[in-house]
Coordinates of C-alpha atoms and ligand atoms in Angstrom, one line a residue:
M1 CA 53.7 0.6 15.0
E2 CA 52.7 1.3 11.3
E3 CA 49.5 2.0 10.9
Q4 CA 48.2 -0.9 8.8
L5 CA 46.4 0.1 5.3
N6 CA 43.6 -1.7 3.3
F7 CA 44.0 -2.0 -0.2
L8 CA 41.8 0.8 -0.9
E9 CA 43.9 3.1 1.7
E10 CA 46.8 1.7 -0.3
I11 CA 45.9 2.6 -3.6
V12 CA 44.1 6.1 -2.3
S13 CA 47.9 6.9 -0.7
N14 CA 50.0 5.9 -3.5
D15 CA 47.9 8.1 -5.7
I16 CA 49.1 11.2 -3.1
K17 CA 52.3 10.0 -2.9
S18 CA 52.8 9.7 -6.1
G19 CA 51.5 13.1 -7.0
K20 CA 48.7 11.7 -9.6
Y21 CA 46.2 13.7 -7.5
K22 CA 46.5 16.2 -4.6
S23 CA 43.6 15.3 -3.1
I24 CA 40.7 13.0 -3.8
L25 CA 37.0 12.6 -4.7
T26 CA 34.7 9.8 -4.0
R27 CA 31.0 9.2 -4.2
F28 CA 28.1 7.2 -2.7
P29 CA 26.1 7.1 -5.6
P30 CA 22.3 5.7 -4.7
E31 CA 19.6 4.6 -6.5
P32 CA 16.7 6.8 -5.3
N33 CA 14.4 3.1 -5.5
G34 CA 14.1 2.2 -1.8
Y35 CA 15.7 2.5 1.8
L36 CA 19.2 2.3 2.5
H37 CA 20.3 -0.8 4.3
I38 CA 22.7 -1.2 6.3
G39 CA 25.4 -2.7 3.2
H40 CA 24.8 0.7 2.3
A41 CA 26.0 2.1 5.4
K42 CA 28.6 -0.1 4.6
S43 CA 29.6 1.6 1.6
I44 CA 29.2 5.1 2.9
C45 CA 31.5 4.7 5.8
L46 CA 33.7 3.3 3.2
N47 CA 33.5 6.5 0.9
F48 CA 33.6 9.0 3.2
G49 CA 35.9 7.5 5.4
L50 CA 38.2 7.1 2.8
A51 CA 37.9 10.8 1.8
K52 CA 38.2 11.6 5.1
K53 CA 41.7 10.1 5.7
F54 CA 43.0 11.7 2.9
G55 CA 41.6 14.8 3.2
G56 CA 39.5 14.4 0.3
A57 CA 35.7 14.8 0.1
T58 CA 32.7 12.8 -1.0
N59 CA 29.7 13.9 -2.7
L60 CA 26.4 12.6 -3.3
R61 CA 24.5 11.6 -6.0
F62 CA 21.4 10.1 -6.9
D63 CA 21.9 7.4 -9.3
D64 CA 18.1 8.2 -10.7
T65 CA 18.4 7.0 -14.3
N66 CA 15.3 4.5 -14.0
P67 CA 11.9 6.7 -13.7
V68 CA 9.7 4.1 -13.4
K69 CA 10.9 3.2 -9.7
E70 CA 12.4 6.0 -8.6
D71 CA 10.5 8.8 -5.5
T72 CA 11.6 11.6 -3.8
E73 CA 10.4 9.8 -0.7
Y74 CA 13.7 7.5 -1.5
V75 CA 15.7 10.5 -2.1
D76 CA 14.6 12.6 1.2
S77 CA 15.2 9.5 3.4
I78 CA 18.6 8.7 2.1
K79 CA 19.7 12.7 2.9
N80 CA 18.4 11.6 5.9
D81 CA 20.2 8.9 6.6
V82 CA 23.6 9.5 5.6
K83 CA 23.1 12.6 7.7
W84 CA 22.4 10.3 10.8
L85 CA 24.9 8.6 9.8
G86 CA 27.5 11.5 11.0
F87 CA 28.8 12.3 7.5
N88 CA 28.5 15.3 5.4
W89 CA 28.8 15.8 1.4
A90 CA 30.4 18.5 -0.4
N91 CA 27.7 18.1 -2.7
E92 CA 24.3 16.6 -3.8
Y93 CA 24.2 15.7 -7.2
Y94 CA 21.6 13.7 -9.7
A95 CA 22.6 11.8 -12.6
S96 CA 19.8 13.1 -14.2
D97 CA 21.2 16.7 -14.2
Y98 CA 23.7 15.1 -16.7
F99 CA 21.1 13.7 -19.4
E100 CA 21.8 16.9 -21.5
Q101 CA 25.6 16.1 -20.9
L102 CA 25.1 12.4 -21.6
Y103 CA 23.3 12.9 -24.6
N104 CA 25.3 15.4 -26.4
W105 CA 28.2 12.5 -25.2
A106 CA 26.1 10.2 -27.1
C107 CA 26.0 12.1 -30.2
D108 CA 29.6 12.7 -29.7
L109 CA 30.2 8.5 -30.3
I110 CA 27.5 8.4 -32.9
R111 CA 29.6 11.0 -34.5
N112 CA 32.8 8.9 -34.2
G113 CA 31.1 6.0 -35.4
L114 CA 30.8 4.2 -31.7
A115 CA 27.2 3.8 -31.4
Y116 CA 24.2 2.9 -33.5
V117 CA 20.6 3.5 -33.3
D118 CA 19.3 -0.7 -33.2
D119 CA 15.4 -1.2 -34.3
Q120 CA 16.1 -4.9 -33.4
T121 CA 13.4 -5.7 -30.2
Q122 CA 15.0 -6.5 -27.0
E123 CA 14.5 -10.5 -27.6
Q124 CA 16.4 -10.4 -30.7
I125 CA 19.1 -8.3 -29.1
R126 CA 19.6 -10.8 -26.6
L127 CA 19.7 -13.9 -28.4
N128 CA 22.1 -12.4 -31.2
R129 CA 24.1 -11.3 -28.4
G130 CA 25.4 -15.0 -28.4
T131 CA 26.9 -16.7 -25.4
V132 CA 29.6 -17.2 -23.1
N133 CA 31.3 -19.9 -25.7
R134 CA 29.6 -18.8 -29.0
A135 CA 30.0 -15.1 -30.3
G136 CA 27.5 -12.7 -31.2
I137 CA 25.7 -11.6 -34.5
D138 CA 26.3 -8.1 -36.2
S139 CA 22.8 -6.2 -35.8
P140 CA 21.6 -5.3 -39.4
Y141 CA 21.4 -1.7 -38.5
R142 CA 24.8 -1.8 -37.2
D143 CA 26.0 -0.1 -39.8
R144 CA 23.3 2.7 -40.7
S145 CA 25.2 6.3 -41.6
V146 CA 26.4 8.5 -38.7
E147 CA 23.7 11.0 -40.8
E148 CA 20.9 8.2 -40.1
N149 CA 21.4 7.5 -36.7
L150 CA 21.6 11.2 -35.5
T151 CA 18.4 12.0 -37.0
L152 CA 16.8 8.5 -35.4
F153 CA 18.6 9.5 -32.0
Q154 CA 17.4 12.8 -32.1
E155 CA 14.2 11.8 -33.0
M156 CA 13.9 9.0 -30.4
R157 CA 14.6 12.0 -28.1
D158 CA 11.7 14.2 -29.8
G159 CA 9.2 11.1 -28.4
K160 CA 8.5 9.8 -32.3
Y161 CA 9.0 6.0 -31.2
P162 CA 7.2 4.4 -28.3
D163 CA 8.9 2.1 -25.8
G164 CA 11.3 -0.4 -26.7
S165 CA 11.1 0.1 -30.7
K166 CA 14.8 1.1 -30.2
V167 CA 17.4 1.5 -28.7
L168 CA 21.0 3.4 -28.8
R169 CA 24.4 1.0 -28.5
A170 CA 27.6 1.3 -28.4
K171 CA 29.7 -0.4 -31.4
I172 CA 32.6 -2.3 -29.9
D173 CA 32.9 -5.7 -30.5
M174 CA 30.1 -8.5 -31.1
S175 CA 32.4 -11.1 -30.3
H176 CA 34.2 -9.8 -27.0
P177 CA 35.1 -12.7 -24.2
N178 CA 33.4 -9.8 -22.1
M179 CA 29.7 -10.4 -22.8
L180 CA 29.5 -6.2 -21.7
M181 CA 31.6 -5.3 -24.1
R182 CA 28.9 -6.9 -26.8
D183 CA 27.7 -3.5 -28.3
P184 CA 26.1 -2.5 -24.9
I185 CA 22.8 -1.0 -24.8
L186 CA 23.3 3.3 -23.8
Y187 CA 19.8 4.6 -24.0
R188 CA 16.2 3.3 -24.1
I189 CA 13.3 4.4 -24.8
I190 CA 10.8 5.2 -21.7
H191 CA 7.9 7.3 -22.0
A192 CA 7.4 7.6 -18.2
H193 CA 7.2 10.6 -15.7
H194 CA 10.2 11.2 -14.0
H195 CA 10.9 12.1 -10.3
R196 CA 13.0 15.5 -11.1
T197 CA 13.2 15.9 -14.7
G198 CA 9.0 15.6 -15.4
D199 CA 8.2 14.9 -19.1
D200 CA 12.1 16.5 -20.2
W201 CA 12.7 13.2 -21.6
C202 CA 11.9 9.8 -22.9
I203 CA 15.0 8.2 -23.4
Y204 CA 16.7 7.3 -20.5
P205 CA 20.7 6.2 -20.1
M206 CA 21.3 2.7 -18.7
Y207 CA 23.4 2.4 -15.6
D208 CA 26.7 1.9 -17.5
Y209 CA 26.8 5.2 -19.9
A210 CA 25.3 7.0 -17.0
H211 CA 27.4 5.8 -13.7
G212 CA 31.2 6.7 -15.5
Q213 CA 30.6 9.8 -17.3
S214 CA 28.6 11.2 -13.6
D215 CA 31.8 10.3 -12.2
S216 CA 33.7 11.6 -14.7
I217 CA 31.7 15.0 -15.2
E218 CA 32.4 15.0 -11.2
K219 CA 35.7 14.2 -11.2
I220 CA 35.7 11.8 -8.7
T221 CA 39.2 10.2 -8.3
H222 CA 37.9 6.6 -6.9
S223 CA 35.1 5.5 -7.9
I224 CA 34.4 2.6 -5.6
C225 CA 31.3 0.2 -6.2
T226 CA 31.0 -3.7 -5.0
L227 CA 32.3 -6.9 -6.7
E228 CA 30.0 -7.8 -9.2
F229 CA 31.1 -4.4 -10.8
D230 CA 34.4 -5.7 -11.6
V231 CA 32.7 -7.4 -15.5
H232 CA 31.5 -3.6 -16.3
R233 CA 35.4 -1.9 -15.3
P234 CA 36.1 -2.5 -19.3
L235 CA 33.2 -0.9 -20.4
Y236 CA 33.8 1.7 -17.9
D237 CA 37.4 2.6 -19.2
W238 CA 35.7 2.3 -22.6
F239 CA 33.6 5.5 -22.3
I240 CA 36.2 7.3 -20.6
D241 CA 38.7 6.8 -23.3
K242 CA 36.4 7.1 -26.3
L243 CA 35.1 10.5 -24.8
Q244 CA 38.5 11.2 -23.8
I245 CA 36.8 12.8 -20.5
F246 CA 38.1 12.9 -16.7
P247 CA 39.8 9.6 -15.8
S248 CA 37.9 8.7 -13.1
K249 CA 38.9 5.1 -12.0
Q250 CA 37.4 2.3 -10.7
Y251 CA 37.6 0.2 -7.9
E252 CA 35.6 -2.6 -6.4
F253 CA 35.1 -4.4 -2.8
A254 CA 33.0 -7.2 -1.3
R255 CA 29.6 -5.9 -0.9
L256 CA 28.5 -6.4 2.9
N257 CA 26.3 -9.9 3.7
L258 CA 25.3 -10.7 7.0
T259 CA 24.0 -13.4 8.8
Y260 CA 20.1 -14.3 9.2
T261 CA 19.6 -11.2 7.4
V262 CA 18.4 -10.3 3.4
M263 CA 19.1 -7.2 1.4
S264 CA 18.1 -7.1 -1.5
K265 CA 15.9 -3.9 -2.0
R266 CA 13.5 -5.9 -4.0
K267 CA 12.9 -8.5 -1.5
L268 CA 12.8 -5.7 1.3
L269 CA 10.1 -4.5 -0.6
Q270 CA 8.4 -6.7 -1.2
L271 CA 8.4 -7.8 3.2
V272 CA 7.1 -3.9 2.9
N273 CA 4.1 -4.8 0.3
D274 CA 3.2 -7.7 1.7
K275 CA 3.2 -6.6 5.4
I276 CA 5.1 -9.5 7.0
V277 CA 6.8 -6.1 8.0
S278 CA 4.9 -2.9 9.7
G279 CA 7.1 -0.5 7.0
W280 CA 10.6 0.4 5.8
D281 CA 11.2 1.2 9.7
D282 CA 10.1 -1.9 11.3
P283 CA 12.7 -2.7 14.2
R284 CA 13.6 -6.1 12.8
M285 CA 14.6 -4.4 9.1
P286 CA 18.1 -4.2 8.0
T287 CA 17.5 -0.8 6.9
I288 CA 19.1 2.0 8.3
C289 CA 15.7 3.4 8.9
G290 CA 15.0 0.4 10.9
L291 CA 18.3 -0.5 13.1
R292 CA 17.6 3.7 14.3
R293 CA 14.0 2.3 15.5
R294 CA 15.8 -0.7 17.0
G295 CA 18.0 1.3 19.1
Y296 CA 21.3 1.3 16.8
T297 CA 23.8 4.5 16.9
P298 CA 25.5 5.9 14.2
E299 CA 28.5 5.3 16.2
S300 CA 27.8 1.6 16.7
L301 CA 27.4 1.4 12.8
R302 CA 30.3 3.4 12.2
Y303 CA 32.5 0.7 14.4
F304 CA 31.1 -2.1 12.8
A305 CA 32.0 -1.0 9.3
E306 CA 35.7 0.0 10.8
K307 CA 35.5 -4.0 12.3
V308 CA 34.2 -5.8 9.0
G309 CA 37.0 -3.7 7.0
V310 CA 37.1 -4.1 3.3
A311 CA 37.2 -7.3 1.5
K312 CA 38.3 -8.8 -2.2
R313 CA 36.3 -11.4 -1.7
D314 CA 32.9 -12.2 -1.2
N315 CA 31.4 -13.4 2.5
I316 CA 29.5 -13.5 5.4
I317 CA 29.5 -11.4 8.1
D318 CA 28.1 -12.8 11.5
L319 CA 24.9 -10.5 12.9
S320 CA 26.6 -11.2 16.4
L321 CA 29.3 -8.8 15.3
L322 CA 27.0 -5.6 14.4
E323 CA 25.5 -6.6 18.3
W324 CA 28.9 -6.6 20.0
C325 CA 29.5 -3.7 18.5
L326 CA 26.1 -1.8 19.2
R327 CA 26.7 -3.5 23.1
E328 CA 30.4 -1.6 23.1
D329 CA 28.7 1.6 22.6
L330 CA 25.6 1.2 24.5
N331 CA 27.4 0.0 27.9
K332 CA 29.5 3.4 27.4
R333 CA 26.6 5.7 27.5
S334 CA 23.3 3.8 28.5
N335 CA 20.9 4.7 31.1
R336 CA 20.4 1.6 33.6
Y337 CA 16.8 1.3 35.0
M338 CA 14.9 -2.1 36.1
V339 CA 12.0 -3.2 34.6
V340 CA 10.2 -6.6 35.3
M341 CA 9.4 -8.4 32.5
D342 CA 7.7 -11.5 33.6
P343 CA 6.4 -10.7 37.3
I344 CA 5.7 -12.1 40.1
K345 CA 4.8 -10.8 43.5
L346 CA 7.5 -10.7 46.4
T347 CA 6.1 -9.8 50.2
I348 CA 8.7 -8.9 52.9
S349 CA 6.6 -9.5 55.8
N350 CA 8.9 -8.1 58.3
Y351 CA 8.7 -4.4 56.6
P352 CA 5.9 -2.0 57.7
E353 CA 3.3 -1.9 55.4
D354 CA 3.5 2.1 54.9
Q355 CA 7.3 2.5 55.0
K356 CA 8.8 3.6 51.7
E357 CA 12.7 4.2 51.3
V358 CA 14.1 6.5 48.4
F359 CA 17.8 4.7 47.1
T360 CA 19.4 6.8 44.9
P361 CA 21.9 4.2 42.5
N362 CA 23.9 6.3 39.7
L363 CA 21.6 6.1 36.3
N364 CA 25.5 5.0 34.2
P365 CA 27.9 3.3 36.3
E366 CA 30.1 4.0 33.1
D367 CA 29.9 7.4 33.1
L368 CA 29.2 9.4 36.7
D369 CA 28.6 12.1 35.4
A370 CA 24.9 11.0 33.8
G371 CA 23.7 11.6 37.0
K372 CA 21.6 9.8 39.7
R373 CA 18.0 8.2 40.0
D374 CA 15.6 7.9 42.6
V375 CA 14.3 4.4 42.9
I376 CA 11.6 3.5 45.6
F377 CA 11.3 0.6 47.6
S378 CA 8.3 -0.9 49.4
R379 CA 7.3 -3.7 50.8
Q380 CA 5.5 -5.5 47.8
L381 CA 7.9 -5.9 45.1
F382 CA 8.0 -7.3 41.6
I383 CA 10.5 -9.8 40.8
E384 CA 11.4 -11.7 37.2
R385 CA 9.7 -15.1 37.7
A386 CA 12.7 -16.7 36.4
D387 CA 14.7 -15.3 39.5
F388 CA 12.9 -18.0 41.8
M389 CA 13.1 -21.4 41.9
E390 CA 11.7 -23.6 44.3
E391 CA 14.0 -27.0 43.5
P392 CA 16.9 -25.0 42.1
P393 CA 19.4 -27.1 40.4
K394 CA 23.1 -26.4 42.0
K395 CA 24.5 -23.4 41.3
F396 CA 21.8 -21.2 41.1
F397 CA 22.3 -18.5 42.9
R398 CA 18.7 -16.7 42.7
L399 CA 15.9 -16.8 45.3
K400 CA 15.1 -20.1 46.4
P401 CA 13.6 -21.5 49.8
G402 CA 15.3 -20.8 52.8
G403 CA 18.2 -18.5 50.2
E404 CA 19.1 -15.5 50.5
V405 CA 19.9 -12.9 47.7
R406 CA 20.6 -9.3 47.3
L407 CA 17.7 -7.0 45.9
K408 CA 20.0 -4.8 43.7
Y409 CA 20.7 -1.3 45.4
S410 CA 18.9 -2.5 48.4
Y411 CA 18.3 -5.1 51.1
I412 CA 19.5 -8.9 51.2
I413 CA 16.2 -10.7 51.6
K414 CA 15.4 -14.1 52.7
C415 CA 12.9 -16.3 51.2
E416 CA 10.3 -18.1 53.8
E417 CA 7.7 -19.1 52.3
V418 CA 5.7 -19.7 49.0
I419 CA 2.1 -19.0 48.3
K420 CA 0.8 -20.9 45.3
D421 CA -3.0 -21.3 44.0
E422 CA -5.5 -24.2 43.9
N423 CA -3.4 -25.0 40.6
G424 CA -0.2 -25.6 42.4
N425 CA 1.0 -21.8 40.4
I426 CA 3.6 -19.2 42.8
T427 CA 1.2 -16.9 42.8
E428 CA 3.3 -14.7 46.1
I429 CA 6.6 -15.3 47.9
I430 CA 6.9 -14.5 51.3
C431 CA 10.4 -13.1 52.5
T432 CA 12.0 -11.3 55.5
Y433 CA 14.3 -8.8 55.1
D434 CA 17.7 -8.0 57.2
P435 CA 17.7 -4.4 57.8
E436 CA 21.3 -4.4 58.6
S437 CA 21.9 -5.0 55.2
K438 CA 21.4 -1.9 53.8
P439 CA 24.2 -0.4 51.0
G440 CA 26.4 2.3 53.1
V441 CA 25.4 1.2 56.6
G442 CA 27.6 -0.9 58.3
E443 CA 29.7 -3.8 57.2
W444 CA 28.9 -5.2 53.7
R445 CA 27.7 -8.3 53.8
S446 CA 28.2 -10.2 50.3
V447 CA 25.7 -13.1 49.3
K448 CA 26.1 -14.9 45.7
G449 CA 22.9 -13.6 43.9
T450 CA 21.4 -10.0 43.3
I451 CA 18.3 -9.8 41.3
H452 CA 16.2 -6.4 40.0
W453 CA 13.1 -5.7 41.6
V454 CA 10.4 -3.1 41.2
S455 CA 7.7 -1.8 44.0
V456 CA 4.5 -2.9 42.8
S457 CA 3.2 0.4 43.9
H458 CA 5.2 2.8 42.0
A459 CA 5.9 0.2 39.3
K460 CA 4.7 1.8 36.0
E461 CA 3.4 -0.8 33.3
I462 CA 4.9 -0.1 29.9
D463 CA 4.8 -2.3 26.4
V464 CA 7.7 -3.7 25.0
N465 CA 8.1 -5.0 21.8
L466 CA 10.5 -8.6 22.0
Y467 CA 12.4 -8.6 18.8
D468 CA 14.4 -11.3 17.4
R469 CA 16.0 -12.1 13.9
L470 CA 13.8 -12.0 11.0
F471 CA 14.7 -14.5 9.4
D472 CA 15.4 -18.4 11.1
K473 CA 18.5 -19.4 8.1
E474 CA 22.0 -18.4 8.7
D475 CA 23.0 -17.6 5.2
M476 CA 20.1 -16.6 3.3
D477 CA 22.1 -16.7 0.0
D478 CA 22.2 -20.5 0.1
L479 CA 18.4 -21.6 0.6
E480 CA 17.4 -25.3 0.4
E481 CA 15.6 -26.0 -3.1
G482 CA 12.9 -24.8 -3.8
K483 CA 12.2 -22.5 -0.9
V484 CA 12.2 -19.3 -1.4
Y485 CA 13.4 -16.5 1.2
T486 CA 10.1 -16.0 2.5
D487 CA 9.8 -19.4 3.9
Y488 CA 12.6 -18.7 6.5
I489 CA 10.5 -16.3 8.2
N490 CA 10.8 -16.5 11.6
Q491 CA 7.6 -16.9 13.5
N492 CA 8.8 -15.2 16.7
S493 CA 10.5 -12.4 15.4
L494 CA 8.5 -10.0 17.5
V495 CA 6.9 -10.5 21.1
R496 CA 4.5 -7.9 22.8
V497 CA 4.4 -8.0 26.5
K498 CA 3.3 -6.1 28.8
A499 CA 6.2 -4.7 32.0
Y500 CA 6.7 -3.0 35.1
A501 CA 9.6 -0.4 35.3
E502 CA 10.6 1.8 37.8
E503 CA 8.9 5.2 37.5
A504 CA 12.0 7.1 37.2
L505 CA 12.0 5.1 33.6
L506 CA 9.5 7.6 31.9
D507 CA 11.2 10.1 32.9
D508 CA 14.1 9.5 31.0
R509 CA 15.7 11.9 28.5
S510 CA 18.3 10.1 27.1
Q511 CA 18.2 10.2 23.1
I512 CA 19.7 6.3 22.9
A513 CA 18.6 3.2 24.0
V514 CA 18.4 2.6 28.4
Q515 CA 20.1 -0.6 29.6
F516 CA 17.2 -2.5 31.4
E517 CA 19.2 -4.3 34.2
R518 CA 20.1 -7.9 33.6
N519 CA 18.5 -7.9 30.7
G520 CA 19.4 -6.0 27.8
Y521 CA 19.0 -2.2 26.0
F522 CA 15.9 -1.1 25.1
I523 CA 14.7 2.3 23.0
K524 CA 11.0 4.1 23.3
D525 CA 9.6 3.4 19.9
I526 CA 8.6 6.9 18.0
E527 CA 4.6 5.6 19.1
S528 CA 5.6 5.8 22.5
T529 CA 3.0 8.3 24.4
P530 CA 3.5 9.0 27.8
E531 CA -0.1 7.8 28.3
K532 CA 1.1 4.6 27.0
P533 CA 4.8 3.9 27.0
V534 CA 6.4 1.5 24.4
Y535 CA 9.9 0.2 24.1
N536 CA 11.6 -1.7 21.7
K537 CA 14.1 -4.4 22.3
T538 CA 17.5 -3.6 20.9
V539 CA 19.9 -6.6 21.8
G540 CA 20.4 -8.3 25.0
L541 CA 23.0 -7.6 27.5
K542 CA 24.5 -11.3 26.2
S543 CA 25.1 -12.8 22.4
K544 CA 22.1 -15.3 21.6
Q545 CA 24.1 -18.6 20.8
Ligands
ATP601 P1 20.6 -3.8 -3.7 O1 21.6 -4.7 -4.5 O2 20.3 -4.2 -2.0 O3 19.1 -3.5 -4.5 P2 22.3 -1.9 -4.8 O4 23.4 -2.1 -5.1 O5 21.3 -1.7 -5.8 O6 21.3 -2.6 -3.5 P3 22.8 1.2 -5.0 O7 21.4 2.3 -4.0 O8 22.4 1.4 -6.6 O9 22.0 -0.4 -4.3 O10 23.9 1.7 -3.5 C1 24.2 2.3 -3.4 C2 25.8 1.9 -3.4 O11 25.8 1.4 -2.4 C3 26.5 1.4 -4.3 O12 27.6 1.8 -5.1 C4 26.4 0.1 -3.7 O13 27.7 -0.8 -4.2 C5 26.7 -0.1 -2.7 N1 26.3 -1.2 -1.8 C6 24.7 -2.1 -2.3 N2 24.3 -2.7 -1.5 C7 25.8 -3.2 -0.2 C8 26.3 -3.7 0.0 N3 25.6 -5.2 0.7 N4 27.4 -3.5 0.7 C9 28.2 -2.8 0.4 N5 28.1 -1.4 -0.4 C10 26.8 -2.0 -0.8
MG602 MG1 22.2 -0.4 -7.4

């Protein structure tokens, strides 16, 4: 069967077949004004994946044209995240490296009568742009001579004018049906320190002017961006046409939206600044560093990007798909351990007090090469409170009075007695065990239920952060009237509990999340220490309804 190509692969494939390009070059162009999120991961997988598939390459380009919001802290985190996702860029570039070239091209536009310096205020420019139904009004400065424009533009660069007093605009058409073509601004004056160029510049190019030309300078063949930029495409092409430079082409795909998630960097920054989360890498954040700390793997994120595919229309993807991709990966690779979260004591009355036994189950039944672990069994155990019911409904196959259950990897036990305190709360369950039911000894006897457990005197206490989705609302782009996104914060998105783990967990050396059997996947937090182990819940074994 021939492989189904998505629409971008189709375009690239045709461009190669037709001989238009021998090899392709894509780019991932983040603005270093925040940390990358899962939406960026989608774009990274798309750009790098496309190039890889067709034997091309991908540049990492920092779109650092706005000095006010940008910082090297973000540059470093972005590089780290792209590498972590498993991609290598051909070149690391910065739009700010092109400032001189962009400036010279702007002078060319002026010389060709295609750009002018405008002294109108921002407000006047906005008003005179007109509306979709009404043509704009030409600026009174629109017909300045080439010489005057060149001089003024040079003086803007030289720092003669204060912020906001002048801009350079393209001279296109003030009644163009596409508002972006109504003499768009190319440069504005900002007297601010830039994280790379320092104080060399006090005029900075606008996104539309810098972005396309940067593509062109790098000879990007396919410049892929999100749908909202489709109205920018005529301007993208206009610059290339007027400057007669390398004809990069822009293509748009639908941005990734996820249920129960906000992704705009502005909102994520606010969550951090308002201390609603502990930082950019809070495990509830949709940032790549947050997902990493939560226990997501690069494999699972790449798999997710592939599953989502590329769409030409905006849509919203179910968070459960992302979680499913993660489980698929972790199930194959995670070591298993027994951990009791909400313990109740269980005593085996016919098991000798000073006796202990060691069981040696596989670390990972899906990967026998992972080896085995030692699990210690003794007379006193913790089991999960929820695994016992005094008055169970039908079909309750866990422990109940008079009932039998298998303790995972070990014996079958029978509940003989329930001990309660004066308030009627269960404090202990007394059981007997069947010595004949030891795995590997004699004939295997089946019972309906199997529960996990830890030995009280061997268990290690750990802290566990139980995370849930950060927002209660499914579609965070569709808020009720008068509400803002922070009104939908899930107040139970983090619950910290104590838990009891089998000893071997603390010796685990795997780099990925482990499975707490019958519960979910959990990863050691970066703040965990041998004295105070802390685990983060990555995802449950089953999807949340
Ligand atoms: P935000 O709107 O979250 O602030 P941005 O688009 O301003 O994001 P950039 O740093 O400019 O962030 O984005 C870098 C690249 O990532 C761009 O090519 C952009 O189209 C892409 N990108 C950003 N958000 C998403 C998303 N949700 N889905 C897919 N691609 C995205
Ligand atoms: Mg952007």
